[in-house]
């Protein structure tokens, strides 16, 4: 039985860039701290810790002189505070996230109330909201606003599902178009997210078991698992190979694998190797 990898999966360019920037800074400047985890993946955080790169949950916890912000970006107030404290800043904000921040800022500056389709507590969304200077909210449900502002701007968390974003916008328009004089929609779902979702969907339709590898705190991994499960195929979401359960294989004939944008290659390889071992034991699994 073949094991097939999705045509697009694992580390995205934004995550690779962020890790490379932080490792370079650490080599040149010595030990440094990241403000929150640089990516939502504990295996990557453990590996970076061996290189002297530690996580500080907030600026008060920072012990050294160099602090890096993650690919998720931060609010401008955080950047200002880093500068006020005299810390050297390594800014690894993903260019796609930066684009969403710029869109949020310019909508707010132009007098639009900004609605971010996304998870309110996610660091990226918190950062984007910061660029609206209090003139925005984040939600995954069409909001019931007490008084609908006449000018509305809508954008998305970069890792949301494009189809869900489109449905959200359509539902929002239907909810109270009469109160809105102007609506601007900016599609800020990133390319890497879209490609990983499309590849996962295409593969999930052709296999009878999908294994999705990535951290439980990774928003884009969660989305991949949802997309696969929605096709009706048996879908298991795991962080590491240890969680692969031999009982999943059974008499399933074709296994598909995908992984979130913050999942390192070595985690994916370990999962593939374990599935292959199980397949050989059962006589029916091999990578393609
Ligand atoms: Fe950037 Fe998209 Fe990756 S926003 S960090 S390229 S998932």
GROMACS .gro file of C-alpha atoms and ligand atoms in nm:
model
  295
    1UNK     CA    1   0.000   0.000   0.000
    2UNK     CA    2   0.156   0.334  -0.104
    3UNK     CA    3   0.205   0.631   0.131
    4UNK     CA    4   0.163   0.953  -0.062
    5UNK     CA    5   0.277   1.299   0.049
    6UNK     CA    6   0.067   1.602  -0.044
    7UNK     CA    7   0.228   1.797  -0.329
    8UNK     CA    8   0.259   2.104  -0.100
    9UNK     CA    9   0.318   2.049   0.270
   10UNK     CA   10   0.540   2.137   0.566
   11UNK     CA   11   0.757   2.445   0.622
   12UNK     CA   12   0.643   2.748   0.422
   13UNK     CA   13   0.881   3.017   0.297
   14UNK     CA   14   0.777   3.250   0.583
   15UNK     CA   15   0.872   2.997   0.851
   16UNK     CA   16   1.198   2.896   0.677
   17UNK     CA   17   1.290   3.264   0.647
   18UNK     CA   18   1.210   3.337   1.015
   19UNK     CA   19   1.418   3.044   1.143
   20UNK     CA   20   1.710   3.130   0.912
   21UNK     CA   21   1.704   3.495   1.029
   22UNK     CA   22   1.701   3.395   1.396
   23UNK     CA   23   1.978   3.137   1.358
   24UNK     CA   24   2.192   3.389   1.168
   25UNK     CA   25   2.134   3.655   1.437
   26UNK     CA   26   2.223   3.407   1.708
   27UNK     CA   27   2.547   3.312   1.532
   28UNK     CA   28   2.643   3.677   1.485
   29UNK     CA   29   2.512   3.831   1.808
   30UNK     CA   30   2.518   3.543   2.056
   31UNK     CA   31   2.227   3.399   2.258
   32UNK     CA   32   1.893   3.569   2.198
   33UNK     CA   33   1.531   3.539   2.297
   34UNK     CA   34   1.219   3.517   2.083
   35UNK     CA   35   0.906   3.696   2.192
   36UNK     CA   36   0.674   3.395   2.213
   37UNK     CA   37   0.757   3.080   2.014
   38UNK     CA   38   0.903   3.161   1.672
   39UNK     CA   39   0.675   2.895   1.523
   40UNK     CA   40   0.402   2.683   1.677
   41UNK     CA   41   0.605   2.365   1.691
   42UNK     CA   42   0.772   2.229   2.004
   43UNK     CA   43   1.027   2.018   1.813
   44UNK     CA   44   1.155   2.331   1.637
   45UNK     CA   45   1.163   2.524   1.966
   46UNK     CA   46   1.364   2.241   2.130
   47UNK     CA   47   1.613   2.240   1.842
   48UNK     CA   48   1.658   2.620   1.861
   49UNK     CA   49   1.705   2.600   2.240
   50UNK     CA   50   2.011   2.380   2.176
   51UNK     CA   51   2.151   2.671   1.970
   52UNK     CA   52   2.100   2.912   2.261
   53UNK     CA   53   1.771   3.058   2.136
   54UNK     CA   54   1.519   3.079   2.421
   55UNK     CA   55   1.151   3.180   2.433
   56UNK     CA   56   1.039   3.479   2.644
   57UNK     CA   57   0.662   3.495   2.686
   58UNK     CA   58   0.665   3.875   2.718
   59UNK     CA   59   0.910   4.165   2.719
   60UNK     CA   60   0.940   4.161   3.099
   61UNK     CA   61   1.085   3.810   3.076
   62UNK     CA   62   1.360   3.912   2.831
   63UNK     CA   63   1.698   3.878   3.002
   64UNK     CA   64   1.938   3.968   2.721
   65UNK     CA   65   1.982   4.253   2.476
   66UNK     CA   66   1.847   4.093   2.157
   67UNK     CA   67   1.485   3.997   2.098
   68UNK     CA   68   1.330   3.842   1.788
   69UNK     CA   69   0.966   3.865   1.690
   70UNK     CA   70   0.813   3.569   1.513
   71UNK     CA   71   0.676   3.524   1.162
   72UNK     CA   72   0.332   3.600   1.315
   73UNK     CA   73   0.435   3.964   1.365
   74UNK     CA   74   0.333   4.198   1.647
   75UNK     CA   75   0.140   4.520   1.703
   76UNK     CA   76   0.332   4.848   1.647
   77UNK     CA   77   0.303   4.918   2.020
   78UNK     CA   78   0.521   4.613   2.089
   79UNK     CA   79   0.789   4.731   1.844
   80UNK     CA   80   0.783   5.075   2.013
   81UNK     CA   81   0.824   4.913   2.355
   82UNK     CA   82   1.121   4.704   2.235
   83UNK     CA   83   1.288   5.022   2.110
   84UNK     CA   84   1.205   5.210   2.432
   85UNK     CA   85   1.380   4.936   2.632
   86UNK     CA   86   1.693   4.969   2.417
   87UNK     CA   87   1.674   4.610   2.290
   88UNK     CA   88   1.799   4.508   1.945
   89UNK     CA   89   1.505   4.383   1.740
   90UNK     CA   90   1.520   4.098   1.488
   91UNK     CA   91   1.194   4.128   1.297
   92UNK     CA   92   1.103   3.802   1.121
   93UNK     CA   93   0.742   3.900   1.044
   94UNK     CA   94   0.637   3.702   0.735
   95UNK     CA   95   0.590   3.929   0.430
   96UNK     CA   96   0.234   3.792   0.390
   97UNK     CA   97   0.152   3.888   0.750
   98UNK     CA   98   0.313   4.227   0.695
   99UNK     CA   99   0.084   4.276   0.396
  100UNK     CA  100  -0.218   4.208   0.622
  101UNK     CA  101  -0.084   4.456   0.881
  102UNK     CA  102  -0.040   4.725   0.614
  103UNK     CA  103  -0.392   4.660   0.482
  104UNK     CA  104  -0.540   4.686   0.834
  105UNK     CA  105  -0.353   5.009   0.902
  106UNK     CA  106  -0.450   5.173   0.576
  107UNK     CA  107  -0.817   5.072   0.612
  108UNK     CA  108  -0.827   5.217   0.964
  109UNK     CA  109  -0.647   5.534   0.850
  110UNK     CA  110  -0.904   5.572   0.569
  111UNK     CA  111  -1.189   5.564   0.823
  112UNK     CA  112  -1.296   5.201   0.786
  113UNK     CA  113  -1.391   4.980   1.081
  114UNK     CA  114  -1.178   4.667   1.034
  115UNK     CA  115  -1.309   4.314   1.076
  116UNK     CA  116  -1.042   4.042   1.077
  117UNK     CA  117  -1.178   3.697   0.991
  118UNK     CA  118  -0.966   3.496   1.236
  119UNK     CA  119  -0.906   3.364   1.585
  120UNK     CA  120  -0.902   3.656   1.825
  121UNK     CA  121  -0.640   3.504   2.056
  122UNK     CA  122  -0.393   3.407   1.782
  123UNK     CA  123  -0.068   3.612   1.793
  124UNK     CA  124  -0.091   3.705   1.425
  125UNK     CA  125  -0.447   3.836   1.468
  126UNK     CA  126  -0.353   4.025   1.783
  127UNK     CA  127  -0.070   4.188   1.590
  128UNK     CA  128  -0.288   4.280   1.291
  129UNK     CA  129  -0.553   4.428   1.520
  130UNK     CA  130  -0.282   4.640   1.681
  131UNK     CA  131  -0.225   4.810   1.344
  132UNK     CA  132  -0.590   4.929   1.342
  133UNK     CA  133  -0.522   5.126   1.663
  134UNK     CA  134  -0.842   5.007   1.830
  135UNK     CA  135  -1.060   5.042   1.520
  136UNK     CA  136  -1.111   4.673   1.458
  137UNK     CA  137  -1.229   4.338   1.588
  138UNK     CA  138  -1.148   3.974   1.512
  139UNK     CA  139  -1.413   3.708   1.471
  140UNK     CA  140  -1.497   3.381   1.298
  141UNK     CA  141  -1.873   3.446   1.314
  142UNK     CA  142  -2.055   3.732   1.145
  143UNK     CA  143  -2.055   3.988   1.427
  144UNK     CA  144  -2.371   4.138   1.573
  145UNK     CA  145  -2.256   4.498   1.599
  146UNK     CA  146  -2.470   4.725   1.814
  147UNK     CA  147  -2.445   4.995   1.553
  148UNK     CA  148  -2.305   4.902   1.213
  149UNK     CA  149  -2.026   5.144   1.116
  150UNK     CA  150  -2.101   5.279   0.766
  151UNK     CA  151  -1.757   5.195   0.626
  152UNK     CA  152  -1.632   4.842   0.679
  153UNK     CA  153  -1.306   4.674   0.579
  154UNK     CA  154  -1.274   4.297   0.597
  155UNK     CA  155  -0.954   4.094   0.579
  156UNK     CA  156  -0.848   3.748   0.687
  157UNK     CA  157  -0.595   3.583   0.915
  158UNK     CA  158  -0.338   3.457   0.663
  159UNK     CA  159  -0.394   3.089   0.750
  160UNK     CA  160  -0.772   3.079   0.720
  161UNK     CA  161  -0.951   2.864   0.464
  162UNK     CA  162  -1.022   3.073   0.153
  163UNK     CA  163  -1.368   2.918   0.099
  164UNK     CA  164  -1.464   2.993   0.462
  165UNK     CA  165  -1.344   3.351   0.419
  166UNK     CA  166  -1.558   3.388   0.105
  167UNK     CA  167  -1.863   3.248   0.292
  168UNK     CA  168  -1.800   3.484   0.583
  169UNK     CA  169  -1.791   3.786   0.350
  170UNK     CA  170  -2.109   3.673   0.170
  171UNK     CA  171  -2.291   3.618   0.498
  172UNK     CA  172  -2.174   3.952   0.630
  173UNK     CA  173  -2.304   4.134   0.321
  174UNK     CA  174  -2.642   3.961   0.354
  175UNK     CA  175  -2.666   4.041   0.725
  176UNK     CA  176  -2.700   4.420   0.704
  177UNK     CA  177  -2.599   4.568   0.369
  178UNK     CA  178  -2.852   4.849   0.410
  179UNK     CA  179  -2.645   5.001   0.692
  180UNK     CA  180  -2.316   4.988   0.503
  181UNK     CA  181  -2.221   5.269   0.268
  182UNK     CA  182  -1.885   5.125   0.166
  183UNK     CA  183  -1.729   4.782   0.197
  184UNK     CA  184  -1.369   4.688   0.117
  185UNK     CA  185  -1.252   4.327   0.121
  186UNK     CA  186  -0.881   4.247   0.115
  187UNK     CA  187  -0.789   3.885   0.051
  188UNK     CA  188  -0.498   3.828   0.290
  189UNK     CA  189  -0.504   3.448   0.293
  190UNK     CA  190  -0.143   3.361   0.207
  191UNK     CA  191  -0.038   3.167  -0.097
  192UNK     CA  192   0.140   2.894   0.100
  193UNK     CA  193  -0.177   2.832   0.304
  194UNK     CA  194  -0.395   2.814  -0.006
  195UNK     CA  195  -0.159   2.574  -0.184
  196UNK     CA  196  -0.129   2.344   0.122
  197UNK     CA  197  -0.507   2.337   0.162
  198UNK     CA  198  -0.568   2.262  -0.207
  199UNK     CA  199  -0.305   1.986  -0.208
  200UNK     CA  200  -0.446   1.831   0.113
  201UNK     CA  201  -0.799   1.833  -0.029
  202UNK     CA  202  -0.690   1.679  -0.359
  203UNK     CA  203  -0.501   1.402  -0.179
  204UNK     CA  204  -0.769   1.337   0.084
  205UNK     CA  205  -1.017   1.259  -0.193
  206UNK     CA  206  -0.791   0.982  -0.332
  207UNK     CA  207  -0.683   0.797  -0.016
  208UNK     CA  208  -0.860   0.614   0.265
  209UNK     CA  209  -0.646   0.742   0.553
  210UNK     CA  210  -0.501   1.092   0.601
  211UNK     CA  211  -0.234   1.169   0.861
  212UNK     CA  212  -0.188   1.540   0.935
  213UNK     CA  213   0.140   1.627   1.110
  214UNK     CA  214   0.179   1.945   1.313
  215UNK     CA  215   0.153   2.110   1.650
  216UNK     CA  216  -0.182   2.124   1.829
  217UNK     CA  217  -0.131   2.500   1.865
  218UNK     CA  218  -0.075   2.544   1.490
  219UNK     CA  219  -0.377   2.716   1.334
  220UNK     CA  220  -0.289   2.616   0.978
  221UNK     CA  221  -0.239   2.248   1.077
  222UNK     CA  222  -0.583   2.249   1.237
  223UNK     CA  223  -0.730   2.387   0.913
  224UNK     CA  224  -0.563   2.110   0.709
  225UNK     CA  225  -0.711   1.846   0.940
  226UNK     CA  226  -1.057   2.003   0.907
  227UNK     CA  227  -1.034   2.010   0.527
  228UNK     CA  228  -0.927   1.644   0.510
  229UNK     CA  229  -1.192   1.527   0.758
  230UNK     CA  230  -1.463   1.716   0.567
  231UNK     CA  231  -1.406   1.486   0.266
  232UNK     CA  232  -1.518   1.194   0.485
  233UNK     CA  233  -1.177   1.022   0.486
  234UNK     CA  234  -1.045   0.892   0.821
  235UNK     CA  235  -0.816   1.174   0.940
  236UNK     CA  236  -0.570   1.171   1.230
  237UNK     CA  237  -0.384   1.477   1.348
  238UNK     CA  238  -0.054   1.412   1.527
  239UNK     CA  239   0.248   1.608   1.648
  240UNK     CA  240   0.513   1.335   1.624
  241UNK     CA  241   0.561   0.979   1.499
  242UNK     CA  242   0.514   0.846   1.854
  243UNK     CA  243   0.140   0.909   1.816
  244UNK     CA  244   0.099   0.693   1.504
  245UNK     CA  245  -0.131   0.409   1.607
  246UNK     CA  246  -0.085   0.075   1.423
  247UNK     CA  247  -0.461   0.015   1.440
  248UNK     CA  248  -0.518   0.301   1.192
  249UNK     CA  249  -0.372   0.098   0.907
  250UNK     CA  250  -0.603  -0.207   0.923
  251UNK     CA  251  -0.709  -0.296   0.571
  252UNK     CA  252  -0.672   0.059   0.439
  253UNK     CA  253  -0.513   0.052   0.098
  254UNK     CA  254  -0.377   0.405   0.050
  255UNK     CA  255  -0.234   0.650   0.306
  256UNK     CA  256  -0.193   1.025   0.251
  257UNK     CA  257   0.024   1.263   0.455
  258UNK     CA  258   0.017   1.637   0.488
  259UNK     CA  259   0.176   1.875   0.738
  260UNK     CA  260   0.130   2.230   0.861
  261UNK     CA  261   0.351   2.520   0.758
  262UNK     CA  262   0.537   2.505   1.090
  263UNK     CA  263   0.612   2.131   1.077
  264UNK     CA  264   0.983   2.056   1.017
  265UNK     CA  265   1.095   1.802   0.756
  266UNK     CA  266   1.246   1.573   1.021
  267UNK     CA  267   0.903   1.532   1.193
  268UNK     CA  268   0.741   1.441   0.860
  269UNK     CA  269   1.021   1.196   0.775
  270UNK     CA  270   0.982   1.022   1.113
  271UNK     CA  271   0.608   0.976   1.055
  272UNK     CA  272   0.663   0.839   0.703
  273UNK     CA  273   0.931   0.600   0.835
  274UNK     CA  274   0.699   0.471   1.108
  275UNK     CA  275   0.410   0.419   0.865
  276UNK     CA  276   0.647   0.235   0.630
  277UNK     CA  277   0.764   0.010   0.915
  278UNK     CA  278   0.404  -0.065   1.010
  279UNK     CA  279   0.322  -0.130   0.645
  280UNK     CA  280   0.610  -0.375   0.611
  281UNK     CA  281   0.498  -0.553   0.927
  282UNK     CA  282   0.151  -0.575   0.780
  283UNK     CA  283   0.297  -0.623   0.431
  284UNK     CA  284   0.116  -0.336   0.264
  285UNK     CA  285   0.276   0.009   0.314
  286UNK     CA  286   0.548   0.191   0.115
  287UNK     CA  287   0.631   0.551   0.027
  288UNK     CA  288   0.573   0.681  -0.328
  289LIG    FE1  289   0.377   3.342   0.607
  289LIG    FE2  290   0.181   3.203   0.510
  289LIG    FE3  291   0.384   3.084   0.619
  289LIG     S1  292   0.162   3.389   0.628
  289LIG     S2  293   0.452   3.223   0.776
  289LIG     S3  294   0.389   3.206   0.430
  289LIG     S4  295   0.172   3.020   0.637
   0.00000   0.00000   0.00000
